[in-house]
CSV table of C-alpha atoms (C1' of nucleotides) in Angstrom, one decimal:
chain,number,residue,atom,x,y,z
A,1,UNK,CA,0.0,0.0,0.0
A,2,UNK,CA,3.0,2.5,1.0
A,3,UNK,CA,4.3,1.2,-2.4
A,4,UNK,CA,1.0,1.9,-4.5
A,5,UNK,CA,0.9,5.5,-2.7
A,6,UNK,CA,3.8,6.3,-3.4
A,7,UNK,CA,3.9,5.0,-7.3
A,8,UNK,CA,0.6,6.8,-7.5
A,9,UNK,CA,2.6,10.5,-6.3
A,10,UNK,CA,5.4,9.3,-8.7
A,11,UNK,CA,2.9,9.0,-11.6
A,12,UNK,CA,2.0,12.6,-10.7
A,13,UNK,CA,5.2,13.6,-10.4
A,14,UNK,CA,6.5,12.7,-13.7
A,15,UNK,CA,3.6,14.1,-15.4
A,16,UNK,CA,4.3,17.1,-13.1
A,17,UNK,CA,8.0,17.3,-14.6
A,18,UNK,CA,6.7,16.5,-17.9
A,19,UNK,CA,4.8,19.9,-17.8
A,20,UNK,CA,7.3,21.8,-16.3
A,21,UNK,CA,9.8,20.8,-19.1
A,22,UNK,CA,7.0,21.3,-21.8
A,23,UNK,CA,6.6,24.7,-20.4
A,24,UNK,CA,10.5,25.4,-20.6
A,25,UNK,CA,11.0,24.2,-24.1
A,26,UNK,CA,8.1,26.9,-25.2
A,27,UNK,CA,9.2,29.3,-23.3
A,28,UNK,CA,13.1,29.0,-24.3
A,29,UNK,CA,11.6,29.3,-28.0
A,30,UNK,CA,9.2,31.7,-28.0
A,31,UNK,CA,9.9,33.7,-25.0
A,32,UNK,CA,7.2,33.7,-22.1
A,33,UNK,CA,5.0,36.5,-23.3
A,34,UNK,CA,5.4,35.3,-26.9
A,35,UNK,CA,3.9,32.2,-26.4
A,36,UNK,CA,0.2,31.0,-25.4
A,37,UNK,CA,-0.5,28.6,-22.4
A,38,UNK,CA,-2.3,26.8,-25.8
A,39,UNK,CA,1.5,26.2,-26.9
A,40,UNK,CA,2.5,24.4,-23.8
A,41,UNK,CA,-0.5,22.0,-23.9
A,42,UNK,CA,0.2,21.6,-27.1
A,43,UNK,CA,3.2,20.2,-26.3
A,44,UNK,CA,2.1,17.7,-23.7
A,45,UNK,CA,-0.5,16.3,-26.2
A,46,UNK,CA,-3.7,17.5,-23.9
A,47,UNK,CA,-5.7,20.7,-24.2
A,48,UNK,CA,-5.2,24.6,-22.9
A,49,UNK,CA,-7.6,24.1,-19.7
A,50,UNK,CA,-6.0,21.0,-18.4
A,51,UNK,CA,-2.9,22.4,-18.5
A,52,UNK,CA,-4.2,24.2,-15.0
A,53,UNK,CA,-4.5,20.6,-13.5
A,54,UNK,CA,-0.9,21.5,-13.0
A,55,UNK,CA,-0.8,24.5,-12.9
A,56,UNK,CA,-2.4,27.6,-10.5
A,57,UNK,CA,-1.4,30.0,-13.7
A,58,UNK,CA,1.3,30.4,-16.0
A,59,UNK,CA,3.5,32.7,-14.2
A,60,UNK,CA,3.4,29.6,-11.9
A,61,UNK,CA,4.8,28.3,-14.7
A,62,UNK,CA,7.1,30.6,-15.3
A,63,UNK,CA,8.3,30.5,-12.2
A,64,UNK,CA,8.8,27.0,-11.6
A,65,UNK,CA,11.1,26.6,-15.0
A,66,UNK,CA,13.1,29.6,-13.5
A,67,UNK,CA,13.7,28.1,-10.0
A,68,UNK,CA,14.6,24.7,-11.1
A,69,UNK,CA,17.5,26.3,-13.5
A,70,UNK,CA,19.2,28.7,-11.4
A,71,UNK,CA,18.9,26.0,-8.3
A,72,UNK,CA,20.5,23.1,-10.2
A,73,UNK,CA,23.7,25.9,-10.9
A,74,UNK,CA,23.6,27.3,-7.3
A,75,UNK,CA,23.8,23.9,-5.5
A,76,UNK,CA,26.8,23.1,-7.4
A,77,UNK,CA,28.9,26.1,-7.0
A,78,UNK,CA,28.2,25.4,-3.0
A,79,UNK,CA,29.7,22.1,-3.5
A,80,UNK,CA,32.4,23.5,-5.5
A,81,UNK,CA,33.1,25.5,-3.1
A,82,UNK,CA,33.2,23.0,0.0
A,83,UNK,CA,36.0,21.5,-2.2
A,84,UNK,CA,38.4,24.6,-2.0
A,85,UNK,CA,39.9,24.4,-5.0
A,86,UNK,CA,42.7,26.8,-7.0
A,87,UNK,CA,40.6,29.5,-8.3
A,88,UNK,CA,41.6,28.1,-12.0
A,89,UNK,CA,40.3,25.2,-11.2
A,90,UNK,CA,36.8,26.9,-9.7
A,91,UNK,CA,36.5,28.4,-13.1
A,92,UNK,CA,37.3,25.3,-15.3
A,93,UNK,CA,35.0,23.7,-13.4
A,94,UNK,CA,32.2,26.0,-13.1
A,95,UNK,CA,32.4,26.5,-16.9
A,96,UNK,CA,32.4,22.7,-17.9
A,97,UNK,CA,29.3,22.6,-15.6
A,98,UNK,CA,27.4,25.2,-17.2
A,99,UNK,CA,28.2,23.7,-21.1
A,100,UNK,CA,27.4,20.7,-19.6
A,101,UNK,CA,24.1,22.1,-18.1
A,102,UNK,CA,23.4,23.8,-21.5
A,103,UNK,CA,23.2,21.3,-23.5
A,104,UNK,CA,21.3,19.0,-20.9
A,105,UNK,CA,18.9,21.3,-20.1
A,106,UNK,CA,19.5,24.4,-22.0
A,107,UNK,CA,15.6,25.2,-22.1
A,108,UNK,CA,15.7,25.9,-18.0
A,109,UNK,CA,18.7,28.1,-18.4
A,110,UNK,CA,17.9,30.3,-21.4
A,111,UNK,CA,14.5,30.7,-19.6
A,112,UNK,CA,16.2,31.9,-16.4
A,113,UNK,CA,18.6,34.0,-18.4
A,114,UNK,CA,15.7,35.7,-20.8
A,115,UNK,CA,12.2,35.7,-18.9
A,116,UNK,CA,13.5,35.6,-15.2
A,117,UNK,CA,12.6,39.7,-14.7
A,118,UNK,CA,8.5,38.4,-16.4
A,119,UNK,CA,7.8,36.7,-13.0
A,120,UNK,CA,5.3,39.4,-11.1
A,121,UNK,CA,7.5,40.7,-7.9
A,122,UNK,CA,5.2,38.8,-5.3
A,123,UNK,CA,6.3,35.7,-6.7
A,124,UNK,CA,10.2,36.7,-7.7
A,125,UNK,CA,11.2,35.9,-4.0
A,126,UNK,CA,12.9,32.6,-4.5
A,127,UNK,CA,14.1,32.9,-7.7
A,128,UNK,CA,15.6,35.5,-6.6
A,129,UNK,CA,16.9,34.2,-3.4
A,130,UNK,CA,18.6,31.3,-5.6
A,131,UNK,CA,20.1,33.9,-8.1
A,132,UNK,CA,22.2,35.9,-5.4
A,133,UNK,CA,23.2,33.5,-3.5
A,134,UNK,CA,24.5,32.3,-6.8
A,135,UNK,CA,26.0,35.7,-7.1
A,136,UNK,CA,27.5,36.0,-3.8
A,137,UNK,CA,29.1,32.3,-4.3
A,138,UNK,CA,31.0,33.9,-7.4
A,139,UNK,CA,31.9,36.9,-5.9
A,140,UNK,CA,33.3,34.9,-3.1
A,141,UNK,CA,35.5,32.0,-5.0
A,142,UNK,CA,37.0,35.5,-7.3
A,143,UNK,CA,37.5,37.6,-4.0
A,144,UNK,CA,39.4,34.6,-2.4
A,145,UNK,CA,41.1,33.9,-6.0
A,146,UNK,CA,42.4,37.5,-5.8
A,147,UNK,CA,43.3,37.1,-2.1
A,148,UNK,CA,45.5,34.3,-3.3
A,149,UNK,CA,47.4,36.0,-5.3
A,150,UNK,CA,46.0,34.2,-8.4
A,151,UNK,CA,43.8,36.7,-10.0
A,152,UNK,CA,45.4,40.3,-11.0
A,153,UNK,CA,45.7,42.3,-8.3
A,154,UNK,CA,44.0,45.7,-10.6
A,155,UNK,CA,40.7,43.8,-11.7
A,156,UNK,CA,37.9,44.8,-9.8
A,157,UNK,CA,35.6,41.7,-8.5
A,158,UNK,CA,32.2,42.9,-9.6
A,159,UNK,CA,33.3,43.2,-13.2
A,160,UNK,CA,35.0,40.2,-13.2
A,161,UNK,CA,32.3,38.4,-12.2
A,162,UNK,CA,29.9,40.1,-14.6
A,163,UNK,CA,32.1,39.6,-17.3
A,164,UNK,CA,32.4,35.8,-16.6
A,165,UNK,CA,28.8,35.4,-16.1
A,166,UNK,CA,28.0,37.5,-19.5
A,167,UNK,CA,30.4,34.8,-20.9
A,168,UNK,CA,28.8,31.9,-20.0
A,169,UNK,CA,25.2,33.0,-20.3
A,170,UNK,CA,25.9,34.4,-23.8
A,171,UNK,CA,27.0,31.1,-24.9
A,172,UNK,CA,23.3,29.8,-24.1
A,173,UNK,CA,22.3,31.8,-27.2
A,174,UNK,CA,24.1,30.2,-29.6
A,175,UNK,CA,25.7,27.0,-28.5
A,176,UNK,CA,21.7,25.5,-29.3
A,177,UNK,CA,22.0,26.2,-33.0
A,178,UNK,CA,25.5,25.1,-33.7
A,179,UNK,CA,25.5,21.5,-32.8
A,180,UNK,CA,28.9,21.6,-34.8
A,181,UNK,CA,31.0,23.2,-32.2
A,182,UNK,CA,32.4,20.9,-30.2
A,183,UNK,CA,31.4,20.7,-26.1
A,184,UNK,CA,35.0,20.3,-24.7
A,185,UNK,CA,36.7,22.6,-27.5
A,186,UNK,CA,34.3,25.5,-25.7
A,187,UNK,CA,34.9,24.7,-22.6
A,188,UNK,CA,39.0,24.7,-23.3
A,189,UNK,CA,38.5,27.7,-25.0
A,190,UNK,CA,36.3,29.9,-23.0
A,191,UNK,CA,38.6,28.6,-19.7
A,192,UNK,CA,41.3,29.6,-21.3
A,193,UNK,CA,40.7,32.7,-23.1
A,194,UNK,CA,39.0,34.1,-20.1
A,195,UNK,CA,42.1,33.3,-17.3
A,196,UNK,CA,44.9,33.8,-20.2
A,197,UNK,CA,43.6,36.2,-22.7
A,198,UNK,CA,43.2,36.1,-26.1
A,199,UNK,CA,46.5,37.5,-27.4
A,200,UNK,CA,50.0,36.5,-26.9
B,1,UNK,CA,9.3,77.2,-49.7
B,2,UNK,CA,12.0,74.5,-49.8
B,3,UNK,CA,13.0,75.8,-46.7
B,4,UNK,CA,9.4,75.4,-45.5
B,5,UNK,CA,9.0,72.0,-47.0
B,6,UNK,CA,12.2,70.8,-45.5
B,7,UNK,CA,11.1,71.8,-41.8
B,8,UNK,CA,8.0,70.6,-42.0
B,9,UNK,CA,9.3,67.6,-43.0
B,10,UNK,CA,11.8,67.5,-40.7
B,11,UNK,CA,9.0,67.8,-37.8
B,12,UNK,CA,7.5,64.7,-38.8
B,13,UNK,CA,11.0,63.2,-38.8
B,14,UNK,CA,10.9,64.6,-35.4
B,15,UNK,CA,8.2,63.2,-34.2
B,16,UNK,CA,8.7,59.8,-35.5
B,17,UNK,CA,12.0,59.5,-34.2
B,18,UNK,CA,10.4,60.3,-31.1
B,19,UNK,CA,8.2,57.5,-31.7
B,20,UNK,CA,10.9,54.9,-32.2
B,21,UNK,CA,12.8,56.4,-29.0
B,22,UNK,CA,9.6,55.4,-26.9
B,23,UNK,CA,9.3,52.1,-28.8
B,24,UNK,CA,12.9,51.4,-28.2
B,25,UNK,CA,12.3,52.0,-24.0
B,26,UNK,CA,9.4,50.1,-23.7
B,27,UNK,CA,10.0,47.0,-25.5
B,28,UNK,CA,13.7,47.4,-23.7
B,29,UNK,CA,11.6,47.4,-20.3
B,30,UNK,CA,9.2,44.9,-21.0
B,31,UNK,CA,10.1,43.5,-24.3
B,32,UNK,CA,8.2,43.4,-27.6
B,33,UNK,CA,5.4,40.8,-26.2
B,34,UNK,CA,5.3,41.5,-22.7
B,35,UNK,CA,4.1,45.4,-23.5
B,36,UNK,CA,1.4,46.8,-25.5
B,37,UNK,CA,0.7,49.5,-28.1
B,38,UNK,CA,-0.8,51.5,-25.5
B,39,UNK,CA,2.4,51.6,-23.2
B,40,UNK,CA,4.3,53.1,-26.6
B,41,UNK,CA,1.7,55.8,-27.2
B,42,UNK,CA,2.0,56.6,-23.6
B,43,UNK,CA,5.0,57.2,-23.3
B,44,UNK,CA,5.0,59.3,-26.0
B,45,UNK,CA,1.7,61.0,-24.9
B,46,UNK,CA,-1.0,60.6,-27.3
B,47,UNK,CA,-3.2,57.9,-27.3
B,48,UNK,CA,-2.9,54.0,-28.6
B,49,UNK,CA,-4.9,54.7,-32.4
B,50,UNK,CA,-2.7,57.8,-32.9
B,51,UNK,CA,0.4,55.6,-32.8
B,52,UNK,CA,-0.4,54.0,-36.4
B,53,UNK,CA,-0.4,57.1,-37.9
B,54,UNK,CA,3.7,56.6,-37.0
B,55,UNK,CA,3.7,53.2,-37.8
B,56,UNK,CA,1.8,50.8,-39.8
B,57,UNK,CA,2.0,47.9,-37.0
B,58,UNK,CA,3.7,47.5,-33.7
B,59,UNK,CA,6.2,44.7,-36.1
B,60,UNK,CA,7.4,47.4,-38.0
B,61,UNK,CA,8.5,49.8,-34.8
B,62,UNK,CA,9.9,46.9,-33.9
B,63,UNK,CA,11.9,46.4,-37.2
B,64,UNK,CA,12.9,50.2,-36.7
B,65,UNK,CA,14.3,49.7,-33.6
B,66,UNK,CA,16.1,46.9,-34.2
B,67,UNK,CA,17.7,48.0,-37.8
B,68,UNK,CA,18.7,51.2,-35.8
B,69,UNK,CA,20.5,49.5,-33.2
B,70,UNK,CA,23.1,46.9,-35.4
B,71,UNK,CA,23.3,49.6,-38.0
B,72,UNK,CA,25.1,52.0,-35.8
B,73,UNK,CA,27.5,48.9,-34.8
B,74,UNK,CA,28.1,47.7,-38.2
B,75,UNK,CA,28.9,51.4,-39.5
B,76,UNK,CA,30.8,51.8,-36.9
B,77,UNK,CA,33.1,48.6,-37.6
B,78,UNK,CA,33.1,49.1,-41.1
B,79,UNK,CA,35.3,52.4,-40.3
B,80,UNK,CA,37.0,51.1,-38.1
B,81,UNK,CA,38.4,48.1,-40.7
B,82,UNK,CA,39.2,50.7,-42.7
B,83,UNK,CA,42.0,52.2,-40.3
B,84,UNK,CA,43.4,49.0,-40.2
B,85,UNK,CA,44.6,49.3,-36.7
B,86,UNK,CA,46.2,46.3,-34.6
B,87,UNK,CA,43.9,43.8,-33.0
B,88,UNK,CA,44.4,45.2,-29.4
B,89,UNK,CA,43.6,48.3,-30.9
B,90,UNK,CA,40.6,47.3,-32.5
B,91,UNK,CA,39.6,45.4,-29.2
B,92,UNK,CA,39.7,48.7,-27.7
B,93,UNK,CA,38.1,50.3,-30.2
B,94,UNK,CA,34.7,47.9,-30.5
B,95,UNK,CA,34.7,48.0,-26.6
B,96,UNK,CA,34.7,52.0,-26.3
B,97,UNK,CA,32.6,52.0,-28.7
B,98,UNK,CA,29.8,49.3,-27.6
B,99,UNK,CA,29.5,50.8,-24.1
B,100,UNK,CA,29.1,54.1,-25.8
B,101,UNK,CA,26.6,53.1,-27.3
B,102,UNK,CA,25.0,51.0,-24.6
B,103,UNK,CA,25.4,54.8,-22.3
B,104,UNK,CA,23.5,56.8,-25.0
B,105,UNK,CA,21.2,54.2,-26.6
B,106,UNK,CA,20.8,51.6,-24.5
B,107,UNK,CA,17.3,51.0,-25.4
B,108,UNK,CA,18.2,50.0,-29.0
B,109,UNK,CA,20.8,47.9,-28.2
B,110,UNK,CA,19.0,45.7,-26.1
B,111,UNK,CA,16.1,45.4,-27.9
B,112,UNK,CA,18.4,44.1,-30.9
B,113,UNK,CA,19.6,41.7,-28.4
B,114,UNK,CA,16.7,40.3,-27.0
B,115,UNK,CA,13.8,41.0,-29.1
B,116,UNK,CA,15.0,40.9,-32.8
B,117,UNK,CA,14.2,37.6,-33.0
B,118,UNK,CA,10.2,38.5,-32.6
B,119,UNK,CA,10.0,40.3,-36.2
B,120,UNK,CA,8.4,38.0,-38.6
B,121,UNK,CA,10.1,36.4,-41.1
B,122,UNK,CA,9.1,38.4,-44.3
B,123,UNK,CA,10.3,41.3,-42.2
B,124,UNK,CA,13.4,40.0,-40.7
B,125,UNK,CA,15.7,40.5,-44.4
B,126,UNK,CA,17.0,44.3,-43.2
B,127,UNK,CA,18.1,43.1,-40.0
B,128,UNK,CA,19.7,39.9,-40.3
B,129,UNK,CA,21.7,41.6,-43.8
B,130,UNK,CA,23.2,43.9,-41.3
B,131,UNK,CA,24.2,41.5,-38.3
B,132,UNK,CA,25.4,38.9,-40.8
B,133,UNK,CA,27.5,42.1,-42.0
B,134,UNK,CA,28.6,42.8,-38.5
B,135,UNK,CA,29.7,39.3,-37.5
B,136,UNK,CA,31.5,38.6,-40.8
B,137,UNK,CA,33.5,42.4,-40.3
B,138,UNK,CA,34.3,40.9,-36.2
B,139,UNK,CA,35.2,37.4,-37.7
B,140,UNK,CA,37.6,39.3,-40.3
B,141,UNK,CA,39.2,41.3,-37.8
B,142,UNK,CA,39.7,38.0,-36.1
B,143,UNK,CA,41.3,36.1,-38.9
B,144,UNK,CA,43.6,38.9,-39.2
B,145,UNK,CA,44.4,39.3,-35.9
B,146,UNK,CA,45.3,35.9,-36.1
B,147,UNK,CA,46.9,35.8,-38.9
B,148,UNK,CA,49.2,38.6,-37.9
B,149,UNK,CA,50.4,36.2,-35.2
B,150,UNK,CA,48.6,38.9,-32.9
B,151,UNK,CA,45.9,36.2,-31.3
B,152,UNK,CA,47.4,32.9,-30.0
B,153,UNK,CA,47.6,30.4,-32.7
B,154,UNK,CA,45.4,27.6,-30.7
B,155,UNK,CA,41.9,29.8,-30.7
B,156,UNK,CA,39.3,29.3,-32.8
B,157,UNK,CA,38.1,32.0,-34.7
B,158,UNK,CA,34.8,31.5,-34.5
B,159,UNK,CA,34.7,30.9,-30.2
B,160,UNK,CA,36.6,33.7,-29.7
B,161,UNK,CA,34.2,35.7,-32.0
B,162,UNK,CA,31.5,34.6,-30.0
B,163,UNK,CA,32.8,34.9,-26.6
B,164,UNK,CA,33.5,38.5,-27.5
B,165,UNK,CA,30.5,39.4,-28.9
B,166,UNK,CA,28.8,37.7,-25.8
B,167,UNK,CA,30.8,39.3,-23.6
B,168,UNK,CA,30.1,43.1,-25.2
B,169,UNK,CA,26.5,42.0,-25.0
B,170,UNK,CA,26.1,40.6,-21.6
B,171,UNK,CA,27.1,44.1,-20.6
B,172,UNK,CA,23.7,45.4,-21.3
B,173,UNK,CA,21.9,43.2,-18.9
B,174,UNK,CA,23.6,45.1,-16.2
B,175,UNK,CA,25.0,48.8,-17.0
B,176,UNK,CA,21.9,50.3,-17.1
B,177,UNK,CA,21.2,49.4,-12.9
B,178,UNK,CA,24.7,49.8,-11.6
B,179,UNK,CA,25.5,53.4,-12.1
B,180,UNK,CA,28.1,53.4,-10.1
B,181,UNK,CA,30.1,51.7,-11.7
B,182,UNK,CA,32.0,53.6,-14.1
B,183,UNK,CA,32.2,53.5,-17.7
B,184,UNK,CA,36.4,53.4,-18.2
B,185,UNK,CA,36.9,51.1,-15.8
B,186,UNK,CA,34.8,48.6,-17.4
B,187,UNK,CA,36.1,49.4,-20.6
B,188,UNK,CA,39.4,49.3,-19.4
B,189,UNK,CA,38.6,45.7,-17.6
B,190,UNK,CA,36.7,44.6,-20.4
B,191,UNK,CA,39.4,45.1,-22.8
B,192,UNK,CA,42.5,44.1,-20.6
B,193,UNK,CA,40.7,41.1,-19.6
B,194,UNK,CA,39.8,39.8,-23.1
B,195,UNK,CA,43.2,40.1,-24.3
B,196,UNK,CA,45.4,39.2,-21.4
B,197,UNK,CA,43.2,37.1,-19.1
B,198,UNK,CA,42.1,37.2,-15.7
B,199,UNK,CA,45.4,35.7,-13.3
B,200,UNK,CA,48.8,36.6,-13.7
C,1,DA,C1',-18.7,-5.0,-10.4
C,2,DA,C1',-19.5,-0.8,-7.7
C,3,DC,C1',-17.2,3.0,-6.1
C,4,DT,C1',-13.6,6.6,-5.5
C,5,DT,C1',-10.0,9.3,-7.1
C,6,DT,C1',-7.2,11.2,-10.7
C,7,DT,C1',-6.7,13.2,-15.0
C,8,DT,C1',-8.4,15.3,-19.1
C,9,DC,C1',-12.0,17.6,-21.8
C,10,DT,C1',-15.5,21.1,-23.3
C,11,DA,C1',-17.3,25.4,-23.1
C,12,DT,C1',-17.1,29.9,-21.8
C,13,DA,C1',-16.5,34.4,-19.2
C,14,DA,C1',-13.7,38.2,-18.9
C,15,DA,C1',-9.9,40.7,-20.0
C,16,DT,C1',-6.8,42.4,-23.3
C,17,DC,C1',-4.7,43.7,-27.6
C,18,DT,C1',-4.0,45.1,-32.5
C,19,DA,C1',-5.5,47.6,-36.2
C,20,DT,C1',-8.9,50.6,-38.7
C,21,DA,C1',-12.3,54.2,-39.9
C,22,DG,C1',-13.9,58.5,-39.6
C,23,DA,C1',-14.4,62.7,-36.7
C,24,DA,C1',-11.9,66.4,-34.5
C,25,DT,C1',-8.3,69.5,-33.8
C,26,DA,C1',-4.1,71.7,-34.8
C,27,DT,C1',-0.9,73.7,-38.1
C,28,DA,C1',0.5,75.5,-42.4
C,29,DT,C1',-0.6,77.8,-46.9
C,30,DT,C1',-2.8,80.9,-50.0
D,1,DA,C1',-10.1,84.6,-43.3
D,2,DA,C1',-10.6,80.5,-46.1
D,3,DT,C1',-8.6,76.4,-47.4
D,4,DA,C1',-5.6,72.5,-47.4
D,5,DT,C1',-2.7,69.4,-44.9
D,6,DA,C1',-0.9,67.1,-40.9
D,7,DT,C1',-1.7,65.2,-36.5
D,8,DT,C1',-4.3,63.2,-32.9
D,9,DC,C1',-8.7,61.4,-30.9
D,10,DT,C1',-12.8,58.4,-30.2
D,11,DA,C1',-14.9,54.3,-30.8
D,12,DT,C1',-15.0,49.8,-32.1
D,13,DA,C1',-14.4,45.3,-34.7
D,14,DG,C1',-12.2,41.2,-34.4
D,15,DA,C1',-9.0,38.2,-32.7
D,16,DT,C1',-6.6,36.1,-28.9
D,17,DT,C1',-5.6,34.9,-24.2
D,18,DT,C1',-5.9,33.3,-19.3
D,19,DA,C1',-8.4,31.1,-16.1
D,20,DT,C1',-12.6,28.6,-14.2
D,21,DA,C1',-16.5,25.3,-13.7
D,22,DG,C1',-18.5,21.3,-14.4
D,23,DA,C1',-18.9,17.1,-17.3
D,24,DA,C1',-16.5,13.1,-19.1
D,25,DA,C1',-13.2,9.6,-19.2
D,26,DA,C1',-9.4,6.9,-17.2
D,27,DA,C1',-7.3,4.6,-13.6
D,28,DG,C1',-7.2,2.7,-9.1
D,29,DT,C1',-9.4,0.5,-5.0
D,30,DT,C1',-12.3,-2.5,-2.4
DNA sequence: AACTTTTTCTATAAATCTATAGAATATATT
DNA sequence: AATATATTCTATAGATTTATAGAAAAAGTT
């Protein structure tokens, strides 16, 4: 009986994720206000109103897609961290995390990256919460990383940071439409041009 | 007379210009789905009908805005080729330049960025002519660079291309709500840090 | 098989949004 | 001043969208 609960919840559950990634592919393609909750259902092969079987609305929605892609990044730059690495190491590792995370789920990060700011403010709270902690993680492993000696001792943190972020996110734009390029030649690259530079 | 009919003229030019400013601002604020005609014709202070005297649909303010934005870039690079300047220099040169720009017309910018993917396809020829023209100009400063022995041998054209042009863009998700921070620095960062990396 | 719960469907209310037509007002010209 | 032109307004048609309510169907339980 515990069993045939619990495989009932499950049954939910996947259909639950089902919807929730439904939802995310739409939105990643069309953007959230360029899309109808009609799309989504669409999607999930049943019809606009039973969408809201799952749903309270679609900034629900919305804000479910958004949670799940900033958490999955936040949780593991805290265990990154708990590993106290060498801050080049931090960054080849965050970076092959986030490539790997793109193509994986690229539809919960463009989504974060592009409709985030669409959630109405009384919801925004946990996103939110998730995305500066992810913030203040960063800041934390470059402010150490310049303590150590290993970043230059003239680059200001916050626009570091910023600039690394912009660097990863960016690549969520484009890496989706160029199956071509090759996941571990990015990762070198981007690693490499952003701790050595580009020139010699 | 032609004086008469040129200022008359120029008064409607005026006035639509105005037009695509408030167009540019309010799809940057809330982008081209999530806002209505009404918040355009608002901002501009007349009401939502008058707007189509300006513009025969809310797709083609959108074109404007968009073709605005990346034609200002690509003009600018197209000069810029034309000095034929080293590749730091042109690095430095795009990046002054793009934050310029991002300072004085913001709006346009980011509306390119995010929204310029939301005019229809019939409509779409302008604007894709001119950012296939702007990435082939950056891709051919590149090769150059490269070429020159300026850019490390090992890079990838293409990556570093897009890393840049990420990077550049990613900068307009967050200058317009930090005004503290100040415009050379980042330029200064920006470029120092894209050619010569992050750690010593 | 009878009954309960879960999931999906149909139909629709209510709000919103784009675009148009024709009237009204302002501005320029003769 | 009378007339023409340019600009804005009002009102609205028509399409679309979100969300809800209650019926129907599917799945699970006893």
């Amino acid at each position: 009986m515990a069993e045939k609960k619990s495989e009932k919840k499950s049954k939910y559950d996947q259909r639950y994720k089902a919807a929730v990634d439904a939802a995310a592919a739409v939105f990643a393609e069309k953007s959230y206000h360029g899309c109808g909750t009609t799309d989504i259902a669409h999607k999930l092969n049943i019809k606009q109103g039973s969408l809201y079987y799952y749903f309270k609305s679609k900034e629900a929605a919305l804000e479910a897609v958004c949670l799940m892609g900033i958490t999955e990044q936040a949780n593991f730059l805290a265990e990154l961290i708990s590993k106290e690495l060498s801050f080049a190491e931090n960054i080849k590792a965050i970076t092959q995390f986030s490539l790997k995370s793109l193509r994986e789920n690229g539809d919960y990060i463009v989504v974060f990256n592009n409709d985030r700011k669409s959630i109405p403010l009384e919801r925004r709270g946990k996103v939110r919460e998730q995305s500066h902690n992810y913030h203040l993680m960063l800041m934390d492993i470059f402010r150490t990383g310049q303590e150590k000696g290993e970043i230059k001792a003239e680059l200001d943190i916050l626009i570091s940071v910023r600039a690394y972020t912009g660097l990863l996110s960016s690549a969520s734009k484009w890496y989706h439409s160029e199956p071509t390029i090759d996941l571990a030649a990015v990762l070198n690259q981007f690693s490499e041009m952003f701790l050595n530079g580009a020139i010699k």
